[in-house]
Coordinates of C-alpha atoms and ligand atoms in Angstrom, one line a residue:
X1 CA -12.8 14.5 34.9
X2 CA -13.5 13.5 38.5
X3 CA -15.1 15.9 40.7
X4 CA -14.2 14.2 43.3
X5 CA -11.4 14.3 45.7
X6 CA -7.9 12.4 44.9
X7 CA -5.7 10.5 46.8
X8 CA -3.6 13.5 47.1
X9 CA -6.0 15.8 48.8
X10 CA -6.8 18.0 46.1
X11 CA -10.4 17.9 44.1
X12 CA -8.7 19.3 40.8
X13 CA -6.2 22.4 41.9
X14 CA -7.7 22.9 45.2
X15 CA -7.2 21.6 48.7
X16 CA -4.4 19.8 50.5
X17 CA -3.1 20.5 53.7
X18 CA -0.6 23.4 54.7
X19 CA -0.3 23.8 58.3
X20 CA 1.9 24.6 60.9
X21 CA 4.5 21.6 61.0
X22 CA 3.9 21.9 64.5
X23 CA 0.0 20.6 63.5
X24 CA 1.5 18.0 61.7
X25 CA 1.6 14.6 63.6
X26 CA -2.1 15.6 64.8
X27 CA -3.4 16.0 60.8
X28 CA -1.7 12.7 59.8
X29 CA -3.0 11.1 62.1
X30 CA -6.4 11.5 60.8
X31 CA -5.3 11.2 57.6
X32 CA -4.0 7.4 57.6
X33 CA -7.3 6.6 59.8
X34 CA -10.1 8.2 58.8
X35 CA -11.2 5.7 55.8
X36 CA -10.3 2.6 57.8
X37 CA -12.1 3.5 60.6
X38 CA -15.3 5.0 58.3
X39 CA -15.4 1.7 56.5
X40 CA -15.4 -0.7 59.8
X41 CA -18.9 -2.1 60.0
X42 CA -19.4 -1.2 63.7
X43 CA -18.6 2.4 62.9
X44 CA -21.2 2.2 60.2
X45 CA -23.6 0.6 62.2
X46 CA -23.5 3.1 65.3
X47 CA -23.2 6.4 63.1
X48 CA -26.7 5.0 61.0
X49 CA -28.2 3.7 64.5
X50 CA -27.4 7.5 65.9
X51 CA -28.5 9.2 62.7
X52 CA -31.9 7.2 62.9
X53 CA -32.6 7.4 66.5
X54 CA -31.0 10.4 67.7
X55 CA -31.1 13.0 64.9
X56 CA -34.5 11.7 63.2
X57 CA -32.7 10.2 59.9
X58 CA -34.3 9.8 57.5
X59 CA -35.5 13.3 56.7
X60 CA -38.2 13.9 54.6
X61 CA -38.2 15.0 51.1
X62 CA -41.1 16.6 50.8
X63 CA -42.7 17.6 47.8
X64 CA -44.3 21.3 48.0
X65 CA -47.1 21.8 46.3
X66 CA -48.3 25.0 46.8
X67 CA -44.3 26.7 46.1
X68 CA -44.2 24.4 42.8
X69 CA -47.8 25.8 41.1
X70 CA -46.1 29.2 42.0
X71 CA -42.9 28.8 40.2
X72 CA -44.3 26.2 37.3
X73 CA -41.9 23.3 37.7
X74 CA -41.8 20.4 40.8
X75 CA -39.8 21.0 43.8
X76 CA -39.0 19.1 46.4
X77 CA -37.6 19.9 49.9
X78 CA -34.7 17.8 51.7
X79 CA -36.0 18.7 55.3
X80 CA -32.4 18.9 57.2
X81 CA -34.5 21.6 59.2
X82 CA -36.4 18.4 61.2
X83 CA -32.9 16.7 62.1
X84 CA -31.8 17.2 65.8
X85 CA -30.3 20.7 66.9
X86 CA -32.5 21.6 63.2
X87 CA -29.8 21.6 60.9
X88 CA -27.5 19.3 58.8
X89 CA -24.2 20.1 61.3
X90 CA -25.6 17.4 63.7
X91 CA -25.0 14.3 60.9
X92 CA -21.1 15.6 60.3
X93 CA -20.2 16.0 64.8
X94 CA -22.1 12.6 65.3
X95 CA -19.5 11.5 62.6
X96 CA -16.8 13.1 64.2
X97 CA -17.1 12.0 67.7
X98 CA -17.4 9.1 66.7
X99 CA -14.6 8.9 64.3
X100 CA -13.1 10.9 67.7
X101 CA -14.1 7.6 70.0
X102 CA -11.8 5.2 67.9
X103 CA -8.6 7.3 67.7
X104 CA -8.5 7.3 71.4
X105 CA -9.4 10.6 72.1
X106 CA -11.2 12.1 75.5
X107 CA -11.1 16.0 74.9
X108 CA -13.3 17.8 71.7
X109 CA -12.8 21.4 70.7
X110 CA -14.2 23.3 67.9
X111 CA -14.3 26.7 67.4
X112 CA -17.8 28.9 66.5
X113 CA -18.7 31.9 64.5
X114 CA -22.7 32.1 64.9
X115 CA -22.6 28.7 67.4
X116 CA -24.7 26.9 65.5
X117 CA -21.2 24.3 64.7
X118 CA -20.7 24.6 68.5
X119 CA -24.1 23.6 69.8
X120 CA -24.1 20.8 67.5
X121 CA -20.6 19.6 68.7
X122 CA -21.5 20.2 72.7
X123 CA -24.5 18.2 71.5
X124 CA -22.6 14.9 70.3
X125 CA -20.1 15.7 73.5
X126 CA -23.0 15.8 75.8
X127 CA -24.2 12.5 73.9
X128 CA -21.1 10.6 74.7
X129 CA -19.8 12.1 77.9
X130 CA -17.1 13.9 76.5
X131 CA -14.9 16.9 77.9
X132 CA -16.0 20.0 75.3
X133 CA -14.3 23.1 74.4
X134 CA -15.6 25.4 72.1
X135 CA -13.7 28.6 71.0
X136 CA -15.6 31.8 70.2
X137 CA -14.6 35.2 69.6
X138 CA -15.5 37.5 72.1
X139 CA -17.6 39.7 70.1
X140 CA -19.4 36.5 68.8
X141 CA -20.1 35.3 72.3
X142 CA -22.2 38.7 73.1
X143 CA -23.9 38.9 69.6
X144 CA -25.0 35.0 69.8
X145 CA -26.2 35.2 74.0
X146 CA -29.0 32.3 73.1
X147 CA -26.4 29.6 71.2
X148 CA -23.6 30.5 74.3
X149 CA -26.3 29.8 76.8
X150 CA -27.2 26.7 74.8
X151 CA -23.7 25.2 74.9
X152 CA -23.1 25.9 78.6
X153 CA -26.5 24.0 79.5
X154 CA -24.9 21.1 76.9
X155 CA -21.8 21.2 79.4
X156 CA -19.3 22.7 77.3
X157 CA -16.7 25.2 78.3
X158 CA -17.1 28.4 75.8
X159 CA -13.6 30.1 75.9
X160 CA -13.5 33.7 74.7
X161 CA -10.9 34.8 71.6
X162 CA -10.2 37.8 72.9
X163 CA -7.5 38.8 69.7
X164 CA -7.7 40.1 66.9
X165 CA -11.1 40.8 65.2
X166 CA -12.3 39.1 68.0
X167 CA -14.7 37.1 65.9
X168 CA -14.1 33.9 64.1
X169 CA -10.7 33.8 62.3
X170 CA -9.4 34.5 65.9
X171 CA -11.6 31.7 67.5
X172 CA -9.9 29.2 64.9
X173 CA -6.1 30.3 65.7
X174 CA -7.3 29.9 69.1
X175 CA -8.1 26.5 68.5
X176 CA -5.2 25.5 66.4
X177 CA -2.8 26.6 69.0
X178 CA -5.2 24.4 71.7
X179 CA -4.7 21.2 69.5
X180 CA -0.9 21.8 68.9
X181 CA -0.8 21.9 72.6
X182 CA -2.6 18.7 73.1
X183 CA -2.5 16.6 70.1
X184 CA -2.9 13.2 72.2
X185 CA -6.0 12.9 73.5
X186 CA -7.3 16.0 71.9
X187 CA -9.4 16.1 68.4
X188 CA -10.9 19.3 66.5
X189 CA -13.9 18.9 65.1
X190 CA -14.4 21.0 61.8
X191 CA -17.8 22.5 61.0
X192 CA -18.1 22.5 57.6
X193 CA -16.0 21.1 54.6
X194 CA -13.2 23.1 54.7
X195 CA -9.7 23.1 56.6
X196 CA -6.6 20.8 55.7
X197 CA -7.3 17.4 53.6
X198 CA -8.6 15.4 55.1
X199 CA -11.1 17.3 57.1
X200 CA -13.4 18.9 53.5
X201 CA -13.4 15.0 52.4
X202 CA -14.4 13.4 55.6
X203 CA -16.9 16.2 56.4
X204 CA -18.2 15.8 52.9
X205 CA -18.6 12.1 53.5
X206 CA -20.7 12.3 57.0
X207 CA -23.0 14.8 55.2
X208 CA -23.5 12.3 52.0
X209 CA -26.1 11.1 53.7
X210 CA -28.7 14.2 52.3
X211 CA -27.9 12.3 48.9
X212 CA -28.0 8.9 49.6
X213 CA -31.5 9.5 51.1
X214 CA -32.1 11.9 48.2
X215 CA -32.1 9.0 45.2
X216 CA -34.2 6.2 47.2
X217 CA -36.4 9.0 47.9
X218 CA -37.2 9.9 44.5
X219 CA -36.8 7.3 43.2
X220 CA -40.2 6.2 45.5
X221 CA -42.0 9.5 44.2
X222 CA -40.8 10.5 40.5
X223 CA -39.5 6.6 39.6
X224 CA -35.9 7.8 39.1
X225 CA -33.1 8.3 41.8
X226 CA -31.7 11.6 39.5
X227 CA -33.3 15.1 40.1
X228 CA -32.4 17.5 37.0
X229 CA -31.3 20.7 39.5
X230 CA -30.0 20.1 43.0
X231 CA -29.8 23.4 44.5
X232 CA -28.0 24.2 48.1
X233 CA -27.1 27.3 50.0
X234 CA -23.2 27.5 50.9
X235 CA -21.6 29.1 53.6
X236 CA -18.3 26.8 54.0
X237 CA -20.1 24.2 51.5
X238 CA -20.9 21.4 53.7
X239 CA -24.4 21.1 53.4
X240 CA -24.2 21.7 49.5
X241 CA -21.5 18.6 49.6
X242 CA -23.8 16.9 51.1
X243 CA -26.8 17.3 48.6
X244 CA -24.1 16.8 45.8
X245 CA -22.3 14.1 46.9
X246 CA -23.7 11.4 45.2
X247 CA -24.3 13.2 41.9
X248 CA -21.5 14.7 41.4
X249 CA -20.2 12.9 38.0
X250 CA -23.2 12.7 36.9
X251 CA -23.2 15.9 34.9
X252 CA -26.7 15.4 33.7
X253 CA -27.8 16.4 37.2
X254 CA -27.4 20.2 37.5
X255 CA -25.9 21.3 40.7
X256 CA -26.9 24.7 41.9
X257 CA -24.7 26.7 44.8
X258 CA -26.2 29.7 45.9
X259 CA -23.9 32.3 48.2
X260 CA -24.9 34.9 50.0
X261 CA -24.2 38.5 48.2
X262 CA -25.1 40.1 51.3
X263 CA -25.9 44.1 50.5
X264 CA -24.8 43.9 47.1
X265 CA -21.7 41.7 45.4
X266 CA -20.0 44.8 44.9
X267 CA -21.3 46.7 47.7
X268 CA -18.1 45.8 49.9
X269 CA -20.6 44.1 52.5
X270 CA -20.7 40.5 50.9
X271 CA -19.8 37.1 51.2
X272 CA -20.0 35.7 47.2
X273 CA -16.6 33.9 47.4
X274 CA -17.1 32.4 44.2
X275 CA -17.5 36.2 41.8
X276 CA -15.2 38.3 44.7
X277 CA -12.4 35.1 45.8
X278 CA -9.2 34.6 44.6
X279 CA -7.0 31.6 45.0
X280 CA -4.6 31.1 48.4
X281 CA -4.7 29.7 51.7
X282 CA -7.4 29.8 54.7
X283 CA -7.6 27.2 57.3
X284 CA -5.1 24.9 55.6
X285 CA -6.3 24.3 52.4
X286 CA -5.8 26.3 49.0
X287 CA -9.0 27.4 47.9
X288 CA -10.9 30.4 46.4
X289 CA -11.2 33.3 49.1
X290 CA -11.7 37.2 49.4
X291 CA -8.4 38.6 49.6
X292 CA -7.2 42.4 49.1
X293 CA -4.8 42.1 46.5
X294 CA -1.9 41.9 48.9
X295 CA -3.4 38.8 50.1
X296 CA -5.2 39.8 53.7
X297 CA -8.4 37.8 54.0
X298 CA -11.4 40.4 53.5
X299 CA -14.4 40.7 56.0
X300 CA -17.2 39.0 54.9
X301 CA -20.5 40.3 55.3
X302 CA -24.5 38.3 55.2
X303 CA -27.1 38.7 57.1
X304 CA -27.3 35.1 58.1
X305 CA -24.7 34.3 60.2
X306 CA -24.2 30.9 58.6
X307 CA -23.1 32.3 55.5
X308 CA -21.0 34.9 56.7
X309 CA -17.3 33.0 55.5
X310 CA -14.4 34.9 53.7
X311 CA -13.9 31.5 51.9
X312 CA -15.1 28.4 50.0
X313 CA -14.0 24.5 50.9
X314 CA -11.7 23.4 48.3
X315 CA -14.7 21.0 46.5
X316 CA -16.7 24.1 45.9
X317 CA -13.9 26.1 44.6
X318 CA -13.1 23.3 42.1
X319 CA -17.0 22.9 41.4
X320 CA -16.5 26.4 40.6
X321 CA -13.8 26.4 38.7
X322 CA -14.6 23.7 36.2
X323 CA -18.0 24.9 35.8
X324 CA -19.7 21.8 37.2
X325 CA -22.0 23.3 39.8
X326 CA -23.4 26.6 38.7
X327 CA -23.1 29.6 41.2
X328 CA -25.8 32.5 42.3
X329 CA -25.5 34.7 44.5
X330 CA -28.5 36.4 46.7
X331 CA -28.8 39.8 48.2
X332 CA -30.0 40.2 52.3
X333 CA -33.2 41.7 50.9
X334 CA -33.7 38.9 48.4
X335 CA -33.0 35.7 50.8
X336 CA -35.3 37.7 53.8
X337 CA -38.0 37.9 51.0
X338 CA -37.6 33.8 49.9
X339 CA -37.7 33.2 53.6
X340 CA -41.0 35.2 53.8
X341 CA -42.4 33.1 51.2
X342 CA -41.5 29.9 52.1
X343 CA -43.4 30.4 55.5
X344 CA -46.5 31.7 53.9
X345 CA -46.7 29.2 51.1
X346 CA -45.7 25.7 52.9
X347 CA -46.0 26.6 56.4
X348 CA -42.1 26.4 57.2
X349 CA -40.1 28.9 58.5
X350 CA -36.6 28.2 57.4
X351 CA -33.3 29.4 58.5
X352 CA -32.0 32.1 56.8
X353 CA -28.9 30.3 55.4
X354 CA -31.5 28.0 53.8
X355 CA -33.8 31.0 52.6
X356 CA -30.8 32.1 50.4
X357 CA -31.1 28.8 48.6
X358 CA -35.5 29.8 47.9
X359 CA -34.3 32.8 46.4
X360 CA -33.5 30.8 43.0
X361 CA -36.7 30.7 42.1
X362 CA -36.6 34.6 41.1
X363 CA -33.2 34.3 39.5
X364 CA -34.0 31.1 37.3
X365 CA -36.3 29.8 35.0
X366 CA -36.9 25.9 35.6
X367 CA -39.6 24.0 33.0
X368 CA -42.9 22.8 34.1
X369 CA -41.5 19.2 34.1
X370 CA -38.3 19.5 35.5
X371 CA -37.9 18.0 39.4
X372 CA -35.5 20.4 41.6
X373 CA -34.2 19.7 45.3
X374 CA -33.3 22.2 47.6
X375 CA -31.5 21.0 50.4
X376 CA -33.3 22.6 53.1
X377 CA -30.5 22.7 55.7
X378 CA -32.2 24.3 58.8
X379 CA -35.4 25.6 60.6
X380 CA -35.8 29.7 61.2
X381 CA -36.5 29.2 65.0
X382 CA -32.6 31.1 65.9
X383 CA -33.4 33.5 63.0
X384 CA -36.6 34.8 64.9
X385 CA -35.2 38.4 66.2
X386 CA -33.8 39.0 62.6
X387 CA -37.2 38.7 60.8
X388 CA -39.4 40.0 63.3
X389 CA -36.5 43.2 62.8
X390 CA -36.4 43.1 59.4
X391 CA -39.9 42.8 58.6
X392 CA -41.2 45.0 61.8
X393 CA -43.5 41.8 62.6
Ligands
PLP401 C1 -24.0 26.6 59.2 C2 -25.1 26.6 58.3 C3 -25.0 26.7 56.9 C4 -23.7 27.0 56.2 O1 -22.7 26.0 56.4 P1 -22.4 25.0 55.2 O2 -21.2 24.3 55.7 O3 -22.1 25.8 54.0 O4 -23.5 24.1 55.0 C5 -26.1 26.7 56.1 N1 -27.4 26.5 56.6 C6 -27.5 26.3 58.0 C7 -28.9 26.1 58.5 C8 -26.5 26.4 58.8 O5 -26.7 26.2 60.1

């Protein structure tokens, strides 16, 4: 069995691409490009300059000492939280924008929930003097003041959903409709692995990266490129793909995703896709998501704003599915409390998307021997307010 995508679209029953025909020509496009230009060395060569020089690449994998006497066992922390912007989303819109650059395109839009996936892609548009749009519902854009400010200063242009829920789901129609109207010199750039093939793959590929670094990294420090648990928060799933990617047949690496169950998984304020989804469609691609049994895509709830996604990319679903990656899922109270420790016992304050992943260590036995990785995926600096609230700091 591959656990990898085919040259359909699909990884296993999950994926392809069902849009609006209207969407069509713009998704094709892409599709009949995006290898050919990925495997060009001068597209190589300028996304692993920009990753070294711009975003800090290579991040550390740092082994923490004082977290691995706790739990008994040696972990080790991919520290996405140093990149650029602090999170993983910078190495998937450097990839973009470039991949943006060769198809002939002038204009970028994205749309944001939190606007973490929108500073980074005002970031890379900034970067490369490129015209940005990012599309954020309206009651985002007055819970997330600090990221709207950010992308404004970037010189992007944040345009208000103002239908609907008012909140993400709207800010992506909203952007559909933009790139329907402007498929020439328009592209969309996709924050995490989902939307139609060949967006989860291509995403997935710019963040492989956290594993290719991964095996030469361990391989310096333990004398073997293969960790026995690779464990990853996932929102959307891209910066689990990443930490994945390159072990993904080989099943005698375990591969750990960890949702967020927000107030409880059955408390109806959640966002544990995997336990709660069902198969069907969000952003163009068949997937597992939470659905009221006539099909309406249910609210998701978490804390961390990161993880707060009704759905799963298609990778994750079939990870899922075929029992290949193991899934957990983490209450508010239980990710604010990893987050707490993490700080106290390594000196890092990570985001709370990340602190979801820490959380495992209160769920799971490892053995003394055994050498885990958790893709840290970003630093706690936005998530400030929320722990000084939650905590009364
Ligand atoms: C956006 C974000 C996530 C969730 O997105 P994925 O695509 O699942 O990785 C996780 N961690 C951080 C720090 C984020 O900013």
């Amino acid at each position: 069995m591959s656990f990898n995508i085919n040259d359909k679209g699909y990884y296993g029953d999950f994926g392809g691409a069902y849009i609006p025909e209207m969407l069509y020509p713009n998704v094709e496009e892409l599709r009949q490009n995006y290898l050919k230009i990925m495997a060009e060395p001068s597209f190589k060569e300028e996304f692993d300059q920009l990753l070294k020089d711009y975003v800090g690449r290579p991040s550390p994998l740092y082994f923490a000492k004082r977290l691995s006497e706790k739990y008994n066992t040696k972990i080790y922390l991919k520290r996405e939280d140093l990149n650029h912007t602090g999170a993983h989303k910078v190495n998937n819109t450097i990839g973009q924008i470039l991949m943006a650059q060769r198809l002939g395109k002038t204009r970028i839009i994205a749309e944001t929930g939190a606007g973490q996936h929108g500073v980074a892609t005002a970031t890379v548009c900034a970067l490369m003097g490129m015209e940005c749009i990012v599309y954020m519902g309206e009651i985002d854009i007055a819970r997330q003041a600090p990221n709207v400010a950010r992308m404004k200063m970037l010189g992007a242009e944040v345009r208000p959903a103002l239908s609907g829920s008012r909140t993400l789901k709207d800010a992506t129609n909203e952007a559909i409709r933009d790139w329907i109207n402007n498929p020439v010199d328009t592209h969309y750039i996709i924050g995490s692995v989902v939307g139609p093939h060949p967006y989860p793959d291509m995403v997935a590929r710019f963040q492989a990266v956290v594993s290719e670094e991964i095996k030469w990294q361990l391989k310096d420090k333990e004398g073997r490129e293969k960790p026995d648990h690779v464990i990853a928060c996932v929102g959307g799933g891209s910066n689990a793909a990443g930490a994945f990617y390159h072990y993904l047949d080989d099943t005698d690496v375990n591969l750990i995703a960890v949702e967020a169950a927000g107030k409880g998984i059955h408390s109806g304020e959640s966002a544990a896709t995997s336990v709660l989804g069902k198969e069907g469609i969000i952003h163009g691609s068949k997937t597992l998501l939470m659905q009221t049994h006539d099909g309406q895509i249910t609210e998701p709830y978490s804390i961390s704003a990161g993880l707060d996604y009704p759905g799963v990319g298609p990778m994750h679903a079939h990870l899922y599915k075929t029992g290949r990656a193991e899934f957990i899922s983490i209450t508010d109270d239980q990710a604010m409390t990893a987050g707490l420790e993490l700080s106290q016992l390594e000196g890092i304050i990570p985001a709370i998307e990340s602190s979801h992943a820490f959380a495992v260590f209160d769920h799971k036995k490892f053995n003394p021997d055994d050498v885990v990785v958790i893709n840290l995926s970003g630093r706690g600096d936005k998530d400030l307010q929320n722990y000084i609230d939650y905590f009364k700091l």
